[in-house]
Short mmCIF file of C-alpha atoms in Angstrom, two decimals:
data_model
loop_
_atom_site.label_atom_id
_atom_site.label_comp_id
_atom_site.label_asym_id
_atom_site.label_seq_id
_atom_site.Cartn_x
_atom_site.Cartn_y
_atom_site.Cartn_z
CA GLY A 299 52.88 141.88 113.01
CA TYR A 300 52.45 144.87 114.99
CA GLU A 301 54.45 148.28 114.22
CA TRP A 302 56.04 150.12 116.58
CA LYS A 303 57.77 153.01 116.90
CA PHE A 304 60.75 154.72 119.31
CA MET A 305 59.96 158.18 120.79
CA GLU A 306 62.36 159.98 122.50
CA THR A 307 63.31 163.29 125.20
CA ASP A 308 65.29 165.35 125.70
CA LEU A 309 65.63 165.52 129.41
CA GLN A 310 67.46 169.27 129.67
CA GLN A 311 64.77 170.91 127.45
CA LEU A 312 61.30 168.93 129.73
CA ASP A 313 58.64 171.70 128.92
CA PHE A 314 55.49 171.18 130.43
CA SER A 315 53.05 171.10 133.17
CA ILE A 316 51.39 168.80 134.92
CA GLN A 317 49.03 169.29 138.00
CA ASP A 318 50.06 168.13 141.54
CA ILE A 319 49.14 164.98 142.70
CA PRO A 320 45.74 164.71 144.27
CA GLU A 321 45.15 164.87 148.03
CA THR A 322 44.30 161.22 148.77
CA MET A 323 46.89 159.80 146.16
CA THR A 324 51.16 159.40 147.07
CA LEU A 325 53.66 158.26 145.21
CA ARG A 326 56.02 155.75 146.57
CA SER A 327 59.37 154.60 144.70
CA LEU A 328 58.94 151.31 143.10
CA THR A 329 61.72 149.74 144.86
CA LYS A 330 59.94 149.70 148.32
CA VAL A 331 56.62 148.44 146.41
CA PRO A 332 57.03 144.99 145.87
CA ASN A 333 55.77 143.21 142.80
CA LYS A 334 53.22 141.26 144.51
CA VAL A 335 51.27 145.43 145.00
CA LEU A 336 52.39 145.66 142.01
CA TRP A 337 51.45 142.91 139.67
CA PRO A 338 47.24 143.49 140.00
CA SER A 339 47.37 147.07 138.27
CA TYR A 340 50.01 145.92 135.71
CA ASP A 341 48.15 143.57 134.99
CA THR A 342 44.75 145.49 134.51
CA ALA A 343 46.05 148.76 133.19
CA PHE A 344 48.02 146.82 130.84
CA SER A 345 44.44 143.86 130.08
CA ASN A 346 42.36 147.38 129.33
CA GLY A 347 45.37 149.16 127.18
CA GLY A 348 46.39 149.38 123.76
CA ASP A 349 49.28 147.12 123.53
CA ARG A 350 47.74 143.92 120.98
CA ARG A 351 51.05 141.97 121.93
CA TYR A 352 49.71 142.02 126.04
CA VAL A 353 46.45 140.87 125.65
CA GLN A 354 46.80 137.96 123.13
CA GLN A 355 49.26 136.19 126.15
CA SER A 356 47.56 133.71 128.59
CA GLU A 357 47.79 134.92 132.22
CA LYS A 358 51.12 133.47 132.76
CA GLN A 359 52.91 134.72 129.97
CA ARG A 360 51.98 137.90 131.48
CA TYR A 361 52.92 137.47 134.84
CA GLU A 362 55.98 135.92 134.06
CA ASN A 363 57.36 139.04 131.42
CA PHE A 364 56.14 141.23 134.11
CA GLU A 365 58.03 139.57 137.02
CA SER A 366 60.76 140.43 134.11
CA PHE A 367 60.21 142.93 133.20
CA PHE A 368 60.20 144.19 137.00
CA SER A 369 63.30 142.59 138.64
CA ARG A 370 65.07 144.54 140.90
CA GLN A 371 68.25 142.60 139.43
CA VAL A 372 68.05 144.97 136.03
CA PRO A 373 69.38 148.05 137.05
CA MET A 374 67.12 151.19 137.07
CA ASP A 375 66.40 154.86 138.60
CA ALA A 376 64.90 154.11 141.62
CA GLU A 377 64.04 157.65 142.10
CA ALA A 378 62.06 157.89 138.82
CA SER A 379 60.59 154.32 139.35
CA LEU A 380 56.70 155.46 141.11
CA VAL A 381 54.36 154.11 141.70
CA LEU A 382 50.77 156.03 142.73
CA PHE A 383 48.34 154.72 145.32
CA SER A 384 45.24 155.70 146.03
CA GLY A 385 45.35 155.07 149.92
CA GLU A 386 46.97 151.50 149.73
CA THR A 387 46.21 150.24 145.51
CA ALA A 388 48.76 151.11 143.12
CA VAL A 389 46.48 152.90 140.93
CA GLY A 390 49.77 153.48 138.29
CA PHE A 391 53.20 153.49 137.52
CA VAL A 392 56.35 153.81 136.00
CA LYS A 393 59.89 151.92 135.74
CA ILE A 394 62.77 153.26 134.45
CA ASP A 395 65.49 151.11 133.48
CA LEU A 396 68.85 152.46 133.15
CA ILE A 397 69.59 150.71 129.31
CA GLU A 398 72.82 151.61 127.21
CA GLU A 399 71.23 152.85 125.00
CA GLY A 400 70.49 155.86 127.97
CA ALA A 401 67.09 155.81 130.56
CA TYR A 402 63.86 153.46 129.39
CA VAL A 403 60.32 153.95 129.72
CA HIS A 404 60.26 150.18 130.54
CA GLY A 405 56.69 150.52 131.15
CA VAL A 406 53.75 153.54 132.36
CA GLY A 407 50.48 152.44 132.80
CA VAL A 408 47.34 153.76 134.66
CA ILE A 409 44.62 151.13 135.66
CA PRO A 410 40.61 152.32 134.07
CA GLU A 411 38.46 154.07 136.88
CA TYR A 412 41.64 156.50 137.40
CA ARG A 413 42.08 156.78 133.72
CA ARG A 414 40.70 160.35 132.04
CA GLN A 415 42.05 162.42 135.00
CA GLY A 416 45.99 163.08 134.06
CA LEU A 417 47.36 160.37 136.63
CA ALA A 418 49.92 158.73 133.72
CA LYS A 419 51.18 162.07 132.97
CA LEU A 420 51.54 163.11 136.04
CA VAL A 421 54.14 160.32 136.97
CA LEU A 422 55.21 159.84 133.52
CA GLY A 423 55.96 163.47 133.84
CA THR A 424 56.91 163.15 137.46
CA SER A 425 59.59 160.25 136.78
CA LEU A 426 60.61 162.40 133.47
CA ARG A 427 61.78 165.80 135.72
CA LYS A 428 63.82 163.03 138.51
CA ALA A 429 66.04 161.34 135.04
CA ALA A 430 66.72 164.84 134.03
CA GLU A 431 67.69 166.17 138.09
CA ASN A 432 69.85 162.79 138.34
CA GLN A 433 71.29 163.74 134.83
CA HIS A 434 69.25 161.90 132.16
CA THR A 435 70.15 163.41 129.01
CA ARG A 436 67.16 161.37 127.76
CA MET A 437 64.59 159.05 128.00
CA ILE A 438 63.35 156.51 125.22
CA LEU A 439 60.50 154.38 124.67
CA GLU A 440 58.37 152.13 122.46
CA VAL A 441 55.21 151.85 122.14
CA ASP A 442 52.98 150.38 119.50
CA THR A 443 51.54 152.31 116.90
CA ASP A 444 47.33 151.84 116.73
CA ASN A 445 47.76 153.04 121.34
CA GLN A 446 47.16 156.74 120.39
CA ALA A 447 46.09 157.22 123.90
CA ALA A 448 49.90 156.42 124.90
CA VAL A 449 50.99 158.59 121.68
CA GLY A 450 49.40 161.01 122.48
CA LEU A 451 50.57 161.01 126.77
CA TYR A 452 53.96 160.65 125.07
CA GLU A 453 54.02 163.76 122.50
CA SER A 454 52.55 165.77 125.14
CA LEU A 455 55.86 164.50 127.33
CA GLY A 456 58.04 166.51 124.61
CA PHE A 457 59.19 162.25 123.38
CA LYS A 458 59.17 162.65 119.30
CA THR A 459 59.64 160.21 116.97
CA VAL A 460 63.08 158.87 116.03
CA LYS A 461 61.89 155.65 114.07
CA GLY A 462 59.67 153.06 113.89
CA SER A 463 59.75 149.23 113.14
CA ILE A 464 57.74 145.94 112.64
CA SER A 465 57.12 143.19 114.78
CA TYR A 466 56.36 139.62 113.50
CA ILE A 467 54.70 137.18 115.64
CA TRP A 468 54.91 133.37 114.11
CA GLU A 469 51.85 131.41 115.04
CA LYS A 470 51.49 127.39 114.07
#
């Protein structure tokens, strides 16, 4: 089984600093980035990340889940869903869905060669600020408890654990 933390932060009480966007990079709305441009970065980020469920899926399963997660049919905060580019290469991203419970981080990642530069905090922190400007009051997410890098990122941005769960995947 996998143990998950459900975390949330109060967007009206944001208290963190983030670096400026490096001169060689740009942030674009996810709505202006087609999935075919985002997919290679998404797959690379999650294949080399701490989500154990992701790496156990076939490439076909990963792509189908990506298409579902990044469907333009799902209501999202278009201004808070962002892609970070270095030149024309997507190096980081965050998607904020709008669900019944509130604004929801449905995916955040940075490709390995751009990690450890504060870019995940830059992308997600910018997204949180935009969501707050759009009158969302809280942001929620779930994270694998073994993904300590992600947990640390979320805690640095004010997220607190509100509950946990265990999911089981049954195999033949």
